[in-house]
mmCIF file of C-alpha atoms and ligand atoms in Angstrom:
data_model
loop_
_atom_site.group_PDB
_atom_site.id
_atom_site.type_symbol
_atom_site.label_atom_id
_atom_site.label_comp_id
_atom_site.label_asym_id
_atom_site.label_seq_id
_atom_site.Cartn_x
_atom_site.Cartn_y
_atom_site.Cartn_z
ATOM 1 C CA MET A 1 -22.102 -15.269 -2.237
ATOM 2 C CA ASP A 2 -21.155 -11.512 -3.424
ATOM 3 C CA ASP A 3 -20.803 -10.591 -6.990
ATOM 4 C CA GLN A 4 -16.728 -10.062 -6.302
ATOM 5 C CA THR A 5 -16.092 -13.351 -5.237
ATOM 6 C CA SER A 6 -18.309 -14.484 -8.043
ATOM 7 C CA VAL A 7 -16.236 -13.261 -10.426
ATOM 8 C CA ILE A 8 -13.352 -14.309 -8.797
ATOM 9 C CA LEU A 9 -14.201 -18.001 -8.205
ATOM 10 C CA SER A 10 -15.466 -17.764 -11.822
ATOM 11 C CA ARG A 11 -12.156 -17.654 -13.048
ATOM 12 C CA TYR A 12 -11.099 -20.805 -11.969
ATOM 13 C CA PRO A 13 -12.566 -24.584 -12.682
ATOM 14 C CA ARG A 14 -14.859 -25.711 -10.354
ATOM 15 C CA GLY A 15 -14.007 -28.395 -8.302
ATOM 16 C CA HIS A 16 -10.135 -28.165 -9.362
ATOM 17 C CA ARG A 17 -8.721 -28.043 -5.486
ATOM 18 C CA ASP A 18 -4.984 -27.291 -7.125
ATOM 19 C CA CYS A 19 -6.598 -23.469 -7.805
ATOM 20 C CA LEU A 20 -7.162 -23.347 -3.699
ATOM 21 C CA ILE A 21 -3.946 -20.795 -3.070
ATOM 22 C CA PRO A 22 -4.361 -18.969 -6.305
ATOM 23 C CA ILE A 23 -7.906 -18.112 -5.530
ATOM 24 C CA LEU A 24 -7.317 -17.455 -1.600
ATOM 25 C CA GLN A 25 -4.760 -14.993 -3.036
ATOM 26 C CA ASP A 26 -7.354 -13.001 -5.384
ATOM 27 C CA ILE A 27 -9.875 -12.572 -2.463
ATOM 28 C CA GLN A 28 -7.318 -11.529 -0.166
ATOM 29 C CA GLU A 29 -6.003 -8.988 -2.921
ATOM 30 C CA GLU A 30 -9.827 -8.175 -3.289
ATOM 31 C CA TYR A 31 -10.469 -7.927 0.446
ATOM 32 C CA GLY A 32 -7.640 -7.507 2.357
ATOM 33 C CA TYR A 33 -8.321 -10.843 4.475
ATOM 34 C CA LEU A 34 -10.126 -14.150 4.228
ATOM 35 C CA SER A 35 -13.634 -14.145 5.504
ATOM 36 C CA GLU A 36 -15.264 -16.892 7.235
ATOM 37 C CA SER A 37 -18.196 -16.677 4.520
ATOM 38 C CA SER A 38 -15.470 -16.386 1.906
ATOM 39 C CA VAL A 39 -13.815 -19.717 3.083
ATOM 40 C CA ILE A 40 -17.013 -21.452 3.043
ATOM 41 C CA GLU A 41 -17.948 -20.263 -0.262
ATOM 42 C CA VAL A 42 -14.116 -21.509 -1.625
ATOM 43 C CA GLY A 43 -15.205 -24.949 -0.139
ATOM 44 C CA ARG A 44 -18.385 -25.171 -1.772
ATOM 45 C CA TYR A 45 -16.741 -24.301 -5.144
ATOM 46 C CA LEU A 46 -13.764 -26.482 -4.877
ATOM 47 C CA GLY A 47 -15.487 -29.279 -2.841
ATOM 48 C CA LEU A 48 -13.398 -29.003 0.191
ATOM 49 C CA PRO A 49 -14.179 -28.596 3.958
ATOM 50 C CA SER A 50 -14.025 -25.107 5.213
ATOM 51 C CA SER A 51 -11.703 -26.420 8.203
ATOM 52 C CA LYS A 52 -9.403 -28.206 5.660
ATOM 53 C CA ILE A 53 -9.158 -24.758 3.837
ATOM 54 C CA PHE A 54 -8.501 -22.760 7.089
ATOM 55 C CA GLY A 55 -5.663 -25.463 8.163
ATOM 56 C CA LEU A 56 -4.145 -24.905 4.689
ATOM 57 C CA ALA A 57 -4.290 -20.770 4.796
ATOM 58 C CA THR A 58 -2.778 -20.518 8.247
ATOM 59 C CA PHE A 59 0.276 -22.839 7.453
ATOM 60 C CA TYR A 60 0.932 -19.989 4.639
ATOM 61 C CA ASN A 61 1.206 -17.007 6.912
ATOM 62 C CA GLN A 62 0.505 -15.028 3.750
ATOM 63 C CA PHE A 63 -3.108 -14.889 4.665
ATOM 64 C CA ARG A 64 -5.010 -12.994 7.087
ATOM 65 C CA PHE A 65 -8.264 -13.807 8.528
ATOM 66 C CA GLU A 66 -9.147 -10.202 10.142
ATOM 67 C CA PRO A 67 -9.977 -7.307 8.387
ATOM 68 C CA ARG A 68 -7.344 -4.852 7.716
ATOM 69 C CA GLY A 69 -7.173 -1.611 10.237
ATOM 70 C CA ARG A 70 -7.379 1.903 9.088
ATOM 71 C CA PHE A 71 -3.871 2.127 9.278
ATOM 72 C CA HIS A 72 -2.376 -0.855 7.888
ATOM 73 C CA VAL A 73 1.251 -1.472 9.082
ATOM 74 C CA ARG A 74 3.923 -3.679 6.974
ATOM 75 C CA LEU A 75 7.196 -4.160 8.663
ATOM 76 C CA CYS A 76 9.600 -5.478 6.409
ATOM 77 C CA HIS A 77 12.022 -8.564 7.582
ATOM 78 C CA GLY A 78 14.029 -9.204 4.682
ATOM 79 C CA THR A 79 17.236 -10.253 5.133
ATOM 80 C CA SER A 80 18.681 -6.130 5.259
ATOM 81 C CA CYS A 81 16.251 -4.892 7.513
ATOM 82 C CA HIS A 82 16.344 -8.334 9.666
ATOM 83 C CA VAL A 83 20.331 -7.481 10.124
ATOM 84 C CA THR A 84 19.567 -3.878 11.201
ATOM 85 C CA ALA A 85 17.207 -4.532 13.853
ATOM 86 C CA ALA A 86 13.737 -5.323 12.233
ATOM 87 C CA SER A 87 13.701 -7.911 15.221
ATOM 88 C CA GLU A 88 13.838 -5.324 17.960
ATOM 89 C CA ILE A 89 11.335 -3.111 16.017
ATOM 90 C CA ILE A 90 8.680 -5.883 15.667
ATOM 91 C CA LYS A 91 8.755 -6.601 19.301
ATOM 92 C CA ASP A 92 8.156 -2.378 19.673
ATOM 93 C CA LEU A 93 5.538 -2.817 17.616
ATOM 94 C CA GLU A 94 3.771 -5.682 19.294
ATOM 95 C CA LYS A 95 4.271 -3.913 22.383
ATOM 96 C CA LYS A 96 2.899 -0.680 21.558
ATOM 97 C CA LEU A 97 0.018 -2.068 19.342
ATOM 98 C CA ARG A 98 -0.614 -5.139 21.694
ATOM 99 C CA ILE A 99 -1.133 -7.587 18.744
ATOM 100 C CA HIS A 100 0.782 -9.774 16.510
ATOM 101 C CA PRO A 101 1.355 -10.101 12.941
ATOM 102 C CA GLY A 102 -1.874 -10.919 11.262
ATOM 103 C CA GLU A 103 -3.821 -9.206 13.781
ATOM 104 C CA THR A 104 -5.923 -5.869 13.984
ATOM 105 C CA THR A 105 -6.593 -3.628 17.206
ATOM 106 C CA ARG A 106 -9.697 -4.460 18.869
ATOM 107 C CA ASP A 107 -10.590 -0.832 17.889
ATOM 108 C CA GLY A 108 -10.056 -1.536 14.135
ATOM 109 C CA MET A 109 -7.435 1.242 13.637
ATOM 110 C CA PHE A 110 -4.266 -0.854 13.252
ATOM 111 C CA SER A 111 -2.885 -4.340 11.695
ATOM 112 C CA LEU A 112 0.051 -5.559 11.568
ATOM 113 C CA GLU A 113 1.937 -7.684 8.803
ATOM 114 C CA LEU A 114 5.564 -8.918 8.060
ATOM 115 C CA VAL A 115 6.362 -8.415 4.511
ATOM 116 C CA ALA A 116 9.335 -9.481 2.564
ATOM 117 C CA CYS A 117 11.752 -6.981 0.823
ATOM 118 C CA MET A 118 9.944 -4.034 0.052
ATOM 119 C CA GLY A 119 12.940 -2.733 -2.289
ATOM 120 C CA ALA A 120 14.421 -0.492 -0.231
ATOM 121 C CA CYS A 121 17.062 -2.483 1.771
ATOM 122 C CA HIS A 122 19.487 1.046 1.728
ATOM 123 C CA LEU A 123 17.054 2.872 3.823
ATOM 124 C CA ALA A 124 16.754 -0.483 6.686
ATOM 125 C CA PRO A 125 15.098 -1.087 8.817
ATOM 126 C CA LEU A 126 11.601 0.139 7.853
ATOM 127 C CA ILE A 127 7.945 0.167 7.986
ATOM 128 C CA ARG A 128 5.065 1.242 5.565
ATOM 129 C CA VAL A 129 1.773 2.583 7.480
ATOM 130 C CA ASN A 130 -0.535 2.640 4.656
ATOM 131 C CA ASP A 131 1.734 4.413 1.608
ATOM 132 C CA ASN A 132 3.928 6.009 4.051
ATOM 133 C CA TYR A 133 7.418 4.882 4.509
ATOM 134 C CA HIS A 134 9.115 5.278 7.792
ATOM 135 C CA THR A 135 12.914 4.436 7.205
ATOM 136 C CA LYS A 136 15.962 3.907 8.982
ATOM 137 C CA LEU A 137 14.354 3.375 12.422
ATOM 138 C CA GLU A 138 16.031 2.979 15.683
ATOM 139 C CA PRO A 139 14.689 0.825 18.379
ATOM 140 C CA GLY A 140 12.611 3.070 20.292
ATOM 141 C CA SER A 141 11.314 5.173 17.529
ATOM 142 C CA ILE A 142 7.965 3.122 16.791
ATOM 143 C CA ASN A 143 6.220 4.831 19.786
ATOM 144 C CA ASP A 144 6.259 8.293 18.107
ATOM 145 C CA ILE A 145 5.330 7.240 14.838
ATOM 146 C CA ILE A 146 2.275 5.144 15.797
ATOM 147 C CA ASP A 147 0.979 8.239 18.470
ATOM 148 C CA SER A 148 1.339 10.173 15.491
ATOM 149 C CA TYR A 149 -1.013 8.511 13.594
ATOM 150 C CA ILE A 150 -3.499 7.920 16.824
ATOM 151 C CA GLU A 151 -3.122 11.845 17.132
ATOM 152 C CA GLY A 152 -4.229 12.481 13.216
ATOM 153 C CA GLU A 153 -7.137 10.595 14.140
ATOM 154 C CA GLU A 154 -8.211 13.020 17.301
HETATM 155 S S1 FES B 1 15.055 -6.301 3.201
HETATM 156 FE FE1 FES B 1 13.629 -4.906 3.956
HETATM 157 S S2 FES B 1 13.180 -3.335 2.183
HETATM 158 FE FE2 FES B 1 14.885 -4.901 1.635
#
């Protein structure tokens, strides 16, 4: 077990299964995702089979099981964004990146996440790529945005 996982687990009483979700949230906050080894460690700590933890974590779609890409794309699907074409934007992102929310591209460059309201509804629909916001998106604008990150890497 790495040090940081030990520190996280030590904040919670051993064997208390009702601490599962907060522990997983802390680990994801620290590492950006839940690795297989971290799930196994949590299972040992709480006395739960890792299959059960995976099952539960999958049910809550806040958890990721793959590391984030170098560019982590968050798409807001809050109400304001939703009514202003966020569903079109997500289709464009999935098509361009060839991944679904919660996944990372094979080359590790992009990962995709659906998030709740980012507090900028007047700029809807929007995505955030690492710390950069792209706002008032229109269907079809995703290609150029993603390409600009790819070109920036070359
Ligand atoms: S709903 Fe998307 S920023 Fe508020």
